Amino acid sequence: MSRRPKFYARRRLATLAALTGLTASIALLDSPTASAALPTPVSAATARSYLSSLTVAAENRTGYSRDLFPHWITISGSCDTRETVLKRDGTNVTTSSTCAATGGSWYSPYDGATWTAASDLDIDHLVPLAEAWDSGASKWTTAQRQAFANDLTRPQLIAVTDNVNQSKGDQDPATWVPSRSAYVCTYVRAWVQVKYYYNLSVDSAEKSALQGYLASC
C-alpha cells in the first residue's frame, strides 16, 4: 500500500507555515561568515525521535527523472525559487528588475567559502530529488513533487558553493556530509526533519550514519 505524505495530514498548519515562510522578511547578519538562512531544523533530540519512526526500506530509482520534480517555480512577482533563496541566504543582495541577483555576498556553510557572484552558487536540495524518489516520492503526484522541490518552509533549500553541491550529487549521509564539521549536526537534523515531514523512508546504511552523527549533536 502506498503511503500518503504527512504534509496532507497537517494541511492547515502546513498552509499557515508556508504562507509565513514565503512572505516573511528574514534578517541577515552582516558578518561575511554568517551561515545561510536555512530554516532552523528541529533539535537533535527531536531528530533522533523522528529517525526512530522512519520506515527502513531498500531504495529504488526505477523511472526517475529530474523533470518529474518541477522547479524553479515563481514565488513572488518575477522571483522564482532560486532567486528567492539567493536573496534569503545572501548579505546586501541587489537584484535586477527581473529579480536576478546582481550583487551581494554569500557564505556557503557546507565548506566555509564566501562568494560575491551568484553564478558561483547552487541551490541545494538538502534531501536530493533523486533520493526523495528512491524513498517514496515515486508514488507522489507531480504537484506533490513540485511542492517538495520548491519547499521554502522546511530546511530543504540552501545556497552553497556550486562545485560542492555537484560533488554531493544525490548522495545521502551514509556517503556524504558537509566537509565543514561545524555544520554536520545542522545538516543531519535538517535531513531527518525533511524525511519525516514528507514520510520518506531511509535505507539501513543511511539510518546507521544518521544515528551516529546525531549521537554527537
XYZ file of C-alpha atoms in Angstrom:
217
model
C 0.000 0.000 0.000
C 1.347 3.438 -0.895
C 1.791 5.992 1.878
C 0.414 9.488 1.759
C 2.989 12.201 2.626
C 2.435 13.529 6.139
C 2.007 17.060 4.895
C -1.567 16.181 3.888
C -2.308 15.121 7.468
C -1.075 18.520 8.580
C -2.735 20.606 5.877
C -3.957 23.521 7.984
C -0.706 24.003 9.899
C 1.409 23.491 6.799
C -0.607 26.052 4.816
C -0.116 28.686 7.504
C 3.581 27.871 7.787
C 4.057 28.028 4.038
C 2.405 31.418 3.778
C 4.577 32.690 6.602
C 7.731 31.254 5.086
C 7.068 32.730 1.657
C 6.213 36.221 2.827
C 8.346 36.828 5.904
C 11.400 39.041 5.652
C 14.416 37.247 7.062
C 17.045 39.329 8.855
C 20.545 38.669 7.545
C 23.759 39.010 9.520
C 26.379 41.422 8.204
C 29.284 39.134 9.066
C 30.853 37.576 5.957
C 30.932 34.251 7.803
C 27.249 34.254 8.727
C 25.527 30.971 7.929
C 22.933 30.849 5.192
C 19.413 31.416 6.453
C 18.215 27.826 6.265
C 15.007 27.455 8.306
C 16.172 26.203 11.710
C 15.953 22.408 11.860
C 14.417 20.503 14.749
C 16.613 19.738 17.762
C 18.887 16.716 17.833
C 16.583 15.025 20.355
C 13.582 15.555 18.103
C 15.553 14.386 15.082
C 16.514 11.188 16.916
C 12.849 10.611 17.750
C 11.802 11.247 14.144
C 14.512 8.959 12.809
C 13.379 6.080 15.004
C 9.918 6.272 13.424
C 11.028 6.295 9.774
C 10.468 3.202 7.680
C 13.655 1.375 6.717
C 13.485 0.160 3.133
C 15.691 -0.517 0.135
C 15.822 2.292 -2.423
C 14.513 2.045 -5.966
C 15.387 4.576 -8.660
C 13.413 2.953 -11.479
C 11.703 5.604 -13.609
C 13.431 8.617 -12.022
C 13.808 11.860 -13.956
C 14.648 15.257 -12.522
C 11.920 16.679 -14.759
C 9.345 14.898 -12.586
C 10.082 17.497 -9.871
C 9.144 20.857 -11.488
C 11.439 23.656 -10.320
C 12.116 26.502 -10.098
C 8.606 27.956 -9.771
C 7.509 31.584 -9.400
C 7.346 32.585 -5.740
C 6.538 36.295 -5.864
C 6.385 38.764 -8.759
C 9.187 37.823 -11.135
C 11.186 35.943 -8.467
C 11.482 32.181 -8.728
C 12.587 29.759 -6.020
C 16.305 30.007 -6.790
C 16.235 33.805 -6.747
C 14.226 33.811 -3.518
C 16.782 31.588 -1.776
C 19.678 33.694 -3.066
C 18.081 36.797 -1.556
C 17.303 34.987 1.686
C 20.754 33.461 2.129
C 22.889 36.390 0.998
C 24.091 39.613 2.566
C 23.397 43.006 0.931
C 21.900 41.307 -2.119
C 20.901 43.563 -5.000
C 18.693 42.414 -7.839
C 17.708 43.455 -11.341
C 14.178 44.289 -12.456
C 13.777 40.597 -13.305
C 14.907 39.517 -9.797
C 18.328 38.225 -10.894
C 20.975 38.749 -8.205
C 23.419 41.433 -9.390
C 25.452 41.887 -6.213
C 25.937 40.758 -2.649
C 27.884 38.101 -0.799
C 27.062 34.533 0.127
C 28.617 32.281 2.728
C 28.435 28.565 1.958
C 28.078 26.695 5.268
C 28.996 23.361 3.681
C 32.613 24.383 3.013
C 33.097 27.818 4.609
C 33.641 29.685 1.326
C 32.320 33.200 0.660
C 31.250 34.250 -2.851
C 30.307 37.575 -4.434
C 28.862 36.214 -7.689
C 25.546 34.371 -7.699
C 26.845 32.221 -10.557
C 29.210 30.537 -8.072
C 26.269 29.200 -6.085
C 23.849 26.333 -6.493
C 20.628 25.958 -4.552
C 20.998 22.561 -2.937
C 18.044 20.306 -2.317
C 19.305 19.117 1.051
C 17.432 15.840 0.539
C 18.166 15.397 -3.171
C 15.338 14.926 -5.636
C 16.645 11.510 -6.685
C 16.910 10.465 -3.038
C 13.317 11.523 -2.459
C 12.230 9.496 -5.494
C 14.119 6.468 -4.211
C 12.460 6.662 -0.808
C 8.819 7.315 -1.620
C 8.302 10.290 -3.942
C 7.868 7.973 -6.945
C 4.349 7.408 -5.608
C 3.516 11.108 -5.383
C 1.656 13.283 -7.846
C 3.524 15.885 -9.885
C 2.032 18.607 -7.675
C 3.408 16.913 -4.562
C 6.865 16.589 -6.133
C 6.750 20.267 -7.150
C 5.947 21.256 -3.570
C 8.923 19.234 -2.340
C 11.310 20.673 -4.937
C 10.409 24.258 -4.023
C 9.886 23.967 -0.253
C 10.978 27.187 1.447
C 9.385 26.329 4.797
C 11.272 23.187 5.759
C 15.116 23.185 5.932
C 15.359 21.782 2.408
C 16.818 24.537 0.182
C 20.129 26.316 0.771
C 22.608 28.339 -1.307
C 26.028 26.646 -1.357
C 29.220 26.547 -3.427
C 28.286 25.102 -6.810
C 31.055 22.530 -7.138
C 30.442 21.319 -3.571
C 26.792 20.753 -4.419
C 27.811 18.957 -7.592
C 30.206 16.705 -5.673
C 27.378 15.833 -3.278
C 25.111 14.873 -6.156
C 22.333 12.607 -4.942
C 24.261 11.036 -2.042
C 22.746 10.504 1.382
C 24.600 10.937 4.708
C 25.978 7.381 4.549
C 28.410 8.627 1.890
C 28.336 12.452 2.078
C 28.044 15.191 4.694
C 29.450 18.744 4.555
C 33.239 18.963 4.866
C 32.815 21.759 7.421
C 32.355 19.701 10.586
C 30.638 22.537 12.460
C 27.675 22.229 10.094
C 27.217 18.449 10.108
C 24.812 18.430 13.058
C 22.613 21.073 11.423
C 22.715 19.136 8.157
C 21.633 15.777 9.574
C 18.935 17.334 11.764
C 17.544 19.019 8.656
C 17.804 15.790 6.655
C 15.770 13.830 9.191
C 13.192 16.602 9.556
C 12.565 16.729 5.808
C 12.352 12.942 5.508
C 9.959 12.770 8.444
C 7.723 15.571 7.213
C 7.376 14.004 3.778
C 7.082 10.458 5.144
C 10.098 9.258 3.177
C 11.905 6.050 4.067
C 15.595 5.568 4.870
C 17.840 2.691 3.868
C 19.798 0.816 6.515
C 23.182 2.451 5.814
C 21.595 5.908 5.789
C 19.847 5.298 9.122
C 23.036 3.992 10.724
C 25.002 7.044 9.571
C 22.321 9.432 10.790
C 22.203 7.732 14.194
C 25.970 8.103 14.501
C 26.009 11.784 13.619
C 23.007 12.617 15.796
C 24.598 10.888 18.770
C 27.312 13.536 18.663
C 24.983 16.528 18.285
